PDB file of N, CA and C in Angstrom:
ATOM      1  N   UNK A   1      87.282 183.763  52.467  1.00  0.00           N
ATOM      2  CA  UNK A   1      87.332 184.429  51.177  1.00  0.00           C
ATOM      3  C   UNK A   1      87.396 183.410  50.044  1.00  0.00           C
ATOM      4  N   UNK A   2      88.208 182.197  50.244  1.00  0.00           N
ATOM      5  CA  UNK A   2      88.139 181.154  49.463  1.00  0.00           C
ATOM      6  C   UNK A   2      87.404 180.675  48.992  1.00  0.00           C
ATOM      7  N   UNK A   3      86.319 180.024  50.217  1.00  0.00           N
ATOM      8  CA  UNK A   3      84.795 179.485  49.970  1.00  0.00           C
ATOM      9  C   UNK A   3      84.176 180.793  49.206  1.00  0.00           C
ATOM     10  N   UNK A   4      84.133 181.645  49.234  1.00  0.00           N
ATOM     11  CA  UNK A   4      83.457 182.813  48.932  1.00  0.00           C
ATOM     12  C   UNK A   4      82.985 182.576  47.521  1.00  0.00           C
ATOM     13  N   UNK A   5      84.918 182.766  46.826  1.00  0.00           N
ATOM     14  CA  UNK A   5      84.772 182.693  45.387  1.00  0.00           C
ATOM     15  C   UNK A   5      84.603 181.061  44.984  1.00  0.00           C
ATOM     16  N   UNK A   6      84.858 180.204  45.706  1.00  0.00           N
ATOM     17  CA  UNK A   6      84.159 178.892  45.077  1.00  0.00           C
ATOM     18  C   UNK A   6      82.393 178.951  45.031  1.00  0.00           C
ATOM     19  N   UNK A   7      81.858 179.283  45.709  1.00  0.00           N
ATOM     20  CA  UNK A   7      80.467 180.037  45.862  1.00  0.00           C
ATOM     21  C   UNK A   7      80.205 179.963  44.523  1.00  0.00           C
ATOM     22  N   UNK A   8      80.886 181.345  44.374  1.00  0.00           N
ATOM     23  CA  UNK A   8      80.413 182.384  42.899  1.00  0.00           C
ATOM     24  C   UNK A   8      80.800 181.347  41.913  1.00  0.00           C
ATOM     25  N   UNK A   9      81.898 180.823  41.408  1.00  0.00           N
ATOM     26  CA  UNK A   9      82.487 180.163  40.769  1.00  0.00           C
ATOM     27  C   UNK A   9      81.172 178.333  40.511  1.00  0.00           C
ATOM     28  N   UNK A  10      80.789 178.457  41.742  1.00  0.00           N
ATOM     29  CA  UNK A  10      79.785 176.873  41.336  1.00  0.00           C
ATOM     30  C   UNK A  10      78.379 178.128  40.774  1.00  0.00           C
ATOM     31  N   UNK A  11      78.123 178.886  41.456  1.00  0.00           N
ATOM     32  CA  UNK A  11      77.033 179.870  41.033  1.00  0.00           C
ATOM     33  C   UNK A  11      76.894 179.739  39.726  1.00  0.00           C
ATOM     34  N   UNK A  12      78.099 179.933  39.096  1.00  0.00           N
ATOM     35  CA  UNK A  12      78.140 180.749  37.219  1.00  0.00           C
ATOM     36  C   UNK A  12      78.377 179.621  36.760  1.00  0.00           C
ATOM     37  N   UNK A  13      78.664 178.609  37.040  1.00  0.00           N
ATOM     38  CA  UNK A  13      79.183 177.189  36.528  1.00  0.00           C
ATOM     39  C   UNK A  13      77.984 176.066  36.742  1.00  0.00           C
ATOM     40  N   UNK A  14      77.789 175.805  37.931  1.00  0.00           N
ATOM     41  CA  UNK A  14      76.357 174.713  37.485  1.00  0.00           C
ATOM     42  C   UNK A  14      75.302 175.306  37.673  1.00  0.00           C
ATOM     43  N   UNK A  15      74.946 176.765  38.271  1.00  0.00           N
ATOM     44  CA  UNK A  15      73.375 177.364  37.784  1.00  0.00           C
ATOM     45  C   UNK A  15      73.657 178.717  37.362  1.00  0.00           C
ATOM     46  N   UNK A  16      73.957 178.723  36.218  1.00  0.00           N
ATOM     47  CA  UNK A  16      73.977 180.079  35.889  1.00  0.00           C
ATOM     48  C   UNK A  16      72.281 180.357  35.820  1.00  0.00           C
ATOM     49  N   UNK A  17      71.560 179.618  34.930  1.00  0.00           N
ATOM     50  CA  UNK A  17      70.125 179.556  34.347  1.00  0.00           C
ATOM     51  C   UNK A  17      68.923 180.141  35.694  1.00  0.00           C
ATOM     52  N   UNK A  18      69.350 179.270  36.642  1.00  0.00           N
ATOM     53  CA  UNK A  18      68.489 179.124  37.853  1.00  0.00           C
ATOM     54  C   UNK A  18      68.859 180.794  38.521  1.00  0.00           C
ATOM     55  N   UNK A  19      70.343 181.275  38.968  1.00  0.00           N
ATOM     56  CA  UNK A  19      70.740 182.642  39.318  1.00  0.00           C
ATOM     57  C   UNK A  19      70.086 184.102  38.223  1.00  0.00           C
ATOM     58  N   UNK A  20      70.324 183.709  37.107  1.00  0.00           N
ATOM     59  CA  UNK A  20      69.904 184.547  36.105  1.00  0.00           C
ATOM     60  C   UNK A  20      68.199 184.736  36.418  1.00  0.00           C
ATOM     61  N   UNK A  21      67.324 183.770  36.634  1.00  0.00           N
ATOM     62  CA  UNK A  21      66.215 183.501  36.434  1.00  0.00           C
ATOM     63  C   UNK A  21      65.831 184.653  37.928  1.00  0.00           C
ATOM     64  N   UNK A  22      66.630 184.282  39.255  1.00  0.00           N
ATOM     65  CA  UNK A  22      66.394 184.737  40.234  1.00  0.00           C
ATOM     66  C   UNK A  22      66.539 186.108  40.154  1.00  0.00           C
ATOM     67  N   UNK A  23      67.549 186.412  39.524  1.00  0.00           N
ATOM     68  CA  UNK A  23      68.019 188.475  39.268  1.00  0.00           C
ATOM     69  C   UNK A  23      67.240 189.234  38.155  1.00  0.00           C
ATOM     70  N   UNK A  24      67.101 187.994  36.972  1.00  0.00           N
ATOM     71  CA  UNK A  24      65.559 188.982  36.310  1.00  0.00           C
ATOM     72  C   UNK A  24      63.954 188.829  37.256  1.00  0.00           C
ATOM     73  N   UNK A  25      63.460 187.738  38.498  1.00  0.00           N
ATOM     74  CA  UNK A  25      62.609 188.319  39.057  1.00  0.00           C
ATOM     75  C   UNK A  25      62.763 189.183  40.080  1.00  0.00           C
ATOM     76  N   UNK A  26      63.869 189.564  40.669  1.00  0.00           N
ATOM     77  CA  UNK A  26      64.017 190.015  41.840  1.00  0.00           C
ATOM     78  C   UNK A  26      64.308 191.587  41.659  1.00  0.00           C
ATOM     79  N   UNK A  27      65.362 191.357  40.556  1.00  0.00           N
ATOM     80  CA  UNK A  27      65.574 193.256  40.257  1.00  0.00           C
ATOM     81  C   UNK A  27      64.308 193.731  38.807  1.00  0.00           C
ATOM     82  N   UNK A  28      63.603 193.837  38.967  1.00  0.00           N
ATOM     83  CA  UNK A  28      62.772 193.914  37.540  1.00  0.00           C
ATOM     84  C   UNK A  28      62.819 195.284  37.371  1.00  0.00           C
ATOM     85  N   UNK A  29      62.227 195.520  35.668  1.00  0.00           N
ATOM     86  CA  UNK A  29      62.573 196.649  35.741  1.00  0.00           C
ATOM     87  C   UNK A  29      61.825 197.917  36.242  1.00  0.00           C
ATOM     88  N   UNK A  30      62.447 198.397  36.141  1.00  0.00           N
ATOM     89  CA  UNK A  30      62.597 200.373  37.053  1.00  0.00           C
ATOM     90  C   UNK A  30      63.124 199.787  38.738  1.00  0.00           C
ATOM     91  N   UNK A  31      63.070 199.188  39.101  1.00  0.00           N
ATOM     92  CA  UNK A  31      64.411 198.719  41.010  1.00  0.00           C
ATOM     93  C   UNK A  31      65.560 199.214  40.261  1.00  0.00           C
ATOM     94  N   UNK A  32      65.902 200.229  40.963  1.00  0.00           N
ATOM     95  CA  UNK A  32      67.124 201.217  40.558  1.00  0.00           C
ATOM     96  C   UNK A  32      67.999 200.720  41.905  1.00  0.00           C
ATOM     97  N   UNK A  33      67.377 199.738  42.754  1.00  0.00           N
ATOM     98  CA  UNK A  33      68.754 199.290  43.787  1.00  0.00           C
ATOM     99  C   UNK A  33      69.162 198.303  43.551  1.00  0.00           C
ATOM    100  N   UNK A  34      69.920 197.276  44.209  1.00  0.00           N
ATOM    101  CA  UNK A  34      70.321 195.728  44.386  1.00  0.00           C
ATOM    102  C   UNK A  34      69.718 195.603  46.074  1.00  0.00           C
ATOM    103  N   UNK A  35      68.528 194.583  45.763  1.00  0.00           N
ATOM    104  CA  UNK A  35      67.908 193.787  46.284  1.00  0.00           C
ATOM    105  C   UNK A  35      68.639 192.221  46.834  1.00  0.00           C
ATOM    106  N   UNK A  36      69.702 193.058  47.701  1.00  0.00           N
ATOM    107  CA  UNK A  36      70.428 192.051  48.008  1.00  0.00           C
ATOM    108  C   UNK A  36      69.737 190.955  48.604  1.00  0.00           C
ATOM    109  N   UNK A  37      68.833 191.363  49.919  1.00  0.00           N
ATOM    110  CA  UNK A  37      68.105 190.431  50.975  1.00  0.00           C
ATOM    111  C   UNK A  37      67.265 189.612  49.537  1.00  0.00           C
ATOM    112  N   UNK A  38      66.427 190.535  49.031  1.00  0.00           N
ATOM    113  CA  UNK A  38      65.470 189.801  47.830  1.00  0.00           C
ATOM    114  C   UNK A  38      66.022 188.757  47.289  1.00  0.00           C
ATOM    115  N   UNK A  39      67.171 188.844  46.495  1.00  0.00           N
ATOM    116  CA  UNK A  39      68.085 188.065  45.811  1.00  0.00           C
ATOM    117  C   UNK A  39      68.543 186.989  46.673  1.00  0.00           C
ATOM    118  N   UNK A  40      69.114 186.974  47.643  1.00  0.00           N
ATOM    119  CA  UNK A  40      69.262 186.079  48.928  1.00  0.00           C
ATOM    120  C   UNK A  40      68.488 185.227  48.734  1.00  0.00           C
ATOM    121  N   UNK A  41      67.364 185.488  49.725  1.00  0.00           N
ATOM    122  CA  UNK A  41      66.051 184.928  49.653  1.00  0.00           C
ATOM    123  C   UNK A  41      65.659 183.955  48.666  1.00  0.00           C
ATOM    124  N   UNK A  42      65.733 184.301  47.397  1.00  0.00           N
ATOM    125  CA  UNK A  42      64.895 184.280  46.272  1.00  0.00           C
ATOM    126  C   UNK A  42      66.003 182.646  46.213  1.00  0.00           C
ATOM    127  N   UNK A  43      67.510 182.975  46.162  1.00  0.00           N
ATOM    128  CA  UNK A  43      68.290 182.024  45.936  1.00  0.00           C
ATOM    129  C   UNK A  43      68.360 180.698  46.941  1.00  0.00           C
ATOM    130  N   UNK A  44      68.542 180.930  47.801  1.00  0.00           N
ATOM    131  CA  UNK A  44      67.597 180.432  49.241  1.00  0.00           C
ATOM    132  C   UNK A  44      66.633 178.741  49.279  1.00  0.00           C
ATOM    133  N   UNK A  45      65.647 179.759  48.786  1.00  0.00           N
ATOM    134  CA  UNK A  45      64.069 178.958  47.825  1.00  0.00           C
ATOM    135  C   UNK A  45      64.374 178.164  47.151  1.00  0.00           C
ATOM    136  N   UNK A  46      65.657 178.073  46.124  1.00  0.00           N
ATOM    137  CA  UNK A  46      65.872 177.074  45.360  1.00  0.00           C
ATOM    138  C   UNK A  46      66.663 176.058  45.967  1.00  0.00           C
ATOM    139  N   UNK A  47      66.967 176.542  47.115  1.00  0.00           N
ATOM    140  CA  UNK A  47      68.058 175.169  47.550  1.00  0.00           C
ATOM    141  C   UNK A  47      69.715 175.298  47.085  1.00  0.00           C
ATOM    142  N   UNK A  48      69.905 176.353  46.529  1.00  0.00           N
ATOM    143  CA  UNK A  48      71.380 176.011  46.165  1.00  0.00           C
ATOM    144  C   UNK A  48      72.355 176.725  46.994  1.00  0.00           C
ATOM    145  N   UNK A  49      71.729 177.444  48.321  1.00  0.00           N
ATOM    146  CA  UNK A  49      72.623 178.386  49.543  1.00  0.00           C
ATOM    147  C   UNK A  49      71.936 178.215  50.409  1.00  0.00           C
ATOM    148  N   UNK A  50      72.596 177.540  51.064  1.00  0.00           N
ATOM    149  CA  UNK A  50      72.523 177.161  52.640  1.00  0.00           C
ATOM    150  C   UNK A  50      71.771 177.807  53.502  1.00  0.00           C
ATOM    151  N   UNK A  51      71.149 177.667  54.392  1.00  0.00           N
ATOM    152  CA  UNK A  51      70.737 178.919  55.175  1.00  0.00           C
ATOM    153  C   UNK A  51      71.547 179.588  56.011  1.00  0.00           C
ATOM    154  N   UNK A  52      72.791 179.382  56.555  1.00  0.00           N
ATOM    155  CA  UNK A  52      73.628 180.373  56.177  1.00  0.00           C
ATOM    156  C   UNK A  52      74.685 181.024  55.575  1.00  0.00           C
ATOM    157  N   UNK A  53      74.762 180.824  53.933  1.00  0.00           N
ATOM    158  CA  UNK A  53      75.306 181.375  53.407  1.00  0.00           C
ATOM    159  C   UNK A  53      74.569 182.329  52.697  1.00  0.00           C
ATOM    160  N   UNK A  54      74.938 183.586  52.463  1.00  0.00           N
ATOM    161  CA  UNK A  54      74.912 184.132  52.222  1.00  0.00           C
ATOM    162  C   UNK A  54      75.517 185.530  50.872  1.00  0.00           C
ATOM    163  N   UNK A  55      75.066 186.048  50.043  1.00  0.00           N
ATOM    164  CA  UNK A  55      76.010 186.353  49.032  1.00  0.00           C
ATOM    165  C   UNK A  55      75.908 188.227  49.843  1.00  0.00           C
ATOM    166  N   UNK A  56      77.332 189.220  48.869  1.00  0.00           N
ATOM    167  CA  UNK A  56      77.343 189.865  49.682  1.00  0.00           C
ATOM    168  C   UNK A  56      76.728 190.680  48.004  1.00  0.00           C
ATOM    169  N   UNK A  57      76.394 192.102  48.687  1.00  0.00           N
ATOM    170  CA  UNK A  57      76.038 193.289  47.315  1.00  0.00           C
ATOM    171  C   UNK A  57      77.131 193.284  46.527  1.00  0.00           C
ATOM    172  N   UNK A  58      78.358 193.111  46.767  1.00  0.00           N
ATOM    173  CA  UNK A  58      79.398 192.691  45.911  1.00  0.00           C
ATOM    174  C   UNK A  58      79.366 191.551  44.511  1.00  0.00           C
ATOM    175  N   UNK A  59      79.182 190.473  45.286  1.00  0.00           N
ATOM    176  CA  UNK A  59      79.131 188.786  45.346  1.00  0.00           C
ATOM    177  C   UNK A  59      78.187 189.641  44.349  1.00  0.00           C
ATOM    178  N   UNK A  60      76.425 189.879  44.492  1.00  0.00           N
ATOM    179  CA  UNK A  60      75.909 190.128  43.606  1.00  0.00           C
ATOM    180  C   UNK A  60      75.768 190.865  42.284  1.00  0.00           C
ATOM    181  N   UNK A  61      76.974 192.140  42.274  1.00  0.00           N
ATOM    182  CA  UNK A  61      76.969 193.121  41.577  1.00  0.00           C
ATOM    183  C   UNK A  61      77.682 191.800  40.548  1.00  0.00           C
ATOM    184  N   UNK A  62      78.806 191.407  40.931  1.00  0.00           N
ATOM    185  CA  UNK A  62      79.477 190.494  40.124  1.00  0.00           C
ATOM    186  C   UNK A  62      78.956 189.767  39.175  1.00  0.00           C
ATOM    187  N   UNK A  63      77.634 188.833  39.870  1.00  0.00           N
ATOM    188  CA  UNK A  63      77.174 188.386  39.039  1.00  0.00           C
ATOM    189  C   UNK A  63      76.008 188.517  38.363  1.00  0.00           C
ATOM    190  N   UNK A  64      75.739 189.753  38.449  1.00  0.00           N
ATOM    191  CA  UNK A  64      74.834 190.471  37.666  1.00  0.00           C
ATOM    192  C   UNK A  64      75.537 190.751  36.332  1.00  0.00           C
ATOM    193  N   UNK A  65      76.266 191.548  36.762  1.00  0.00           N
ATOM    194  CA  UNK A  65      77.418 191.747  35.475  1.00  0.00           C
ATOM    195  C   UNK A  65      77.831 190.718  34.971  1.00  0.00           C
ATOM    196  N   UNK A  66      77.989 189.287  34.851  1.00  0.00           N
ATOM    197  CA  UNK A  66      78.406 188.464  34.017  1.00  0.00           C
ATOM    198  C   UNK A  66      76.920 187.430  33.517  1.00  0.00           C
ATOM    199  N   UNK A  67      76.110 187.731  34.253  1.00  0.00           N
ATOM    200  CA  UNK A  67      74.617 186.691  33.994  1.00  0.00           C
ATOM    201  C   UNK A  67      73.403 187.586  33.154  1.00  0.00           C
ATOM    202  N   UNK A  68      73.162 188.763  33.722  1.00  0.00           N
ATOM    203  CA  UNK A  68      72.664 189.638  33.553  1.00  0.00           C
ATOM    204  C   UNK A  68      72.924 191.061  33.148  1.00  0.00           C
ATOM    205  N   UNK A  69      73.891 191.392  31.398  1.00  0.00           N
ATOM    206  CA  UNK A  69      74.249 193.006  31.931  1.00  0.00           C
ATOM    207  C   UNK A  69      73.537 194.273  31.939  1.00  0.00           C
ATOM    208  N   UNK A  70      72.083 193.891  31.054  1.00  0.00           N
ATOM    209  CA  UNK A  70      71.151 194.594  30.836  1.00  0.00           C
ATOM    210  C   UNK A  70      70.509 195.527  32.396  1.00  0.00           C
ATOM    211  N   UNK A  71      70.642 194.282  33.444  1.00  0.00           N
ATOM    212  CA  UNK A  71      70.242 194.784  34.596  1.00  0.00           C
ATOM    213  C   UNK A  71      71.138 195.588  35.220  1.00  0.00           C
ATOM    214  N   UNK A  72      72.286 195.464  34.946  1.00  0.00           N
ATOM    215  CA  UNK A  72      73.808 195.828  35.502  1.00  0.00           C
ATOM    216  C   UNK A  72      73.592 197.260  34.917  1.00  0.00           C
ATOM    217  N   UNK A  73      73.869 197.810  33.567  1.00  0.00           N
ATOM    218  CA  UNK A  73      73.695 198.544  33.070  1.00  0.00           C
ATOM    219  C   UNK A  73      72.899 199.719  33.805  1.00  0.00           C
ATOM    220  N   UNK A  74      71.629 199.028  34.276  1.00  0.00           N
ATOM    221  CA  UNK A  74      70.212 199.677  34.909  1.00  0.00           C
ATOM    222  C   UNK A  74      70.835 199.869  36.100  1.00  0.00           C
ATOM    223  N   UNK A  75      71.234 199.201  37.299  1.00  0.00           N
ATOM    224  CA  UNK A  75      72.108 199.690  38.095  1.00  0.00           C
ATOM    225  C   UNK A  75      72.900 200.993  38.131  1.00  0.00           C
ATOM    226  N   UNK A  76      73.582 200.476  36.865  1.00  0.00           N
ATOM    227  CA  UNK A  76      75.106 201.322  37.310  1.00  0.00           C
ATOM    228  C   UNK A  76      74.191 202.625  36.804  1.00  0.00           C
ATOM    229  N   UNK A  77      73.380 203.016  35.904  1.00  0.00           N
ATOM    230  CA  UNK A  77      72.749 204.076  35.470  1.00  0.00           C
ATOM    231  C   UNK A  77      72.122 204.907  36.725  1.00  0.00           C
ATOM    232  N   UNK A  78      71.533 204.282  37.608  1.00  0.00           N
ATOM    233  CA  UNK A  78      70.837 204.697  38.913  1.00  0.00           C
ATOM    234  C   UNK A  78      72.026 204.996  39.844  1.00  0.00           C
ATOM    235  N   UNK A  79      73.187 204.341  40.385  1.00  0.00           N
ATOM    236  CA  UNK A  79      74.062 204.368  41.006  1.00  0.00           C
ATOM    237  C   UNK A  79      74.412 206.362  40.697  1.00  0.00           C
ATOM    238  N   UNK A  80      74.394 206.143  39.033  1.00  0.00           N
ATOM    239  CA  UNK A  80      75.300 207.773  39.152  1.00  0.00           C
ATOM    240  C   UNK A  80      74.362 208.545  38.773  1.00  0.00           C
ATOM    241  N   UNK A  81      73.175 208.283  38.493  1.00  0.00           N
ATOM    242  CA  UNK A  81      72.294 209.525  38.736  1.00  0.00           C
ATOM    243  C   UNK A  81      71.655 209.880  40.384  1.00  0.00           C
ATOM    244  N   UNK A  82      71.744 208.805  41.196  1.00  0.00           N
ATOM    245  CA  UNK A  82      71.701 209.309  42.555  1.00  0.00           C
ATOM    246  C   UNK A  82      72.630 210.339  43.089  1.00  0.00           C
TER     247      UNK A  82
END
């Protein structure tokens, strides 16, 4: 759980730019889900998560909401109209 939030914590701290970049191509708009595997993946490609680490739909909601809230917003809008 430790490593977890050091994860997130180097995530938002030395690439916010590079994560942000990955969640506006991965969730674009009208994806009314979280593209967790996508997002994975996508983060992956750049080299900054291991191949096996992994972030969870959590891990991601998180930092959607602090990188991205426009997309968050779009989320949470789909979340309660489902």
């Amino acid at each position: 759980m430790l490593e977890n939030e050091i994860l997130l914590d180097t995530l938002r701290d030395e690439y916010p730019e590079e994560v942000t970049e990955v969640i506006y191509n991965c969730q674009f708009m009208g994806k009314n889900y979280l593209d967790v595997d996508g997002l994975n993946a996508r983060l992956r490609a750049l080299r900054i998560l291991t191949f096996n680490e992994r972030l969870t739909e959590d891990d991601w909601y998180e930092l959607v909401y602090e990188l991205a809230p426009d997309i968050y917003d779009e989320l949470s809008y789909g979340k309660l109209s489902a």
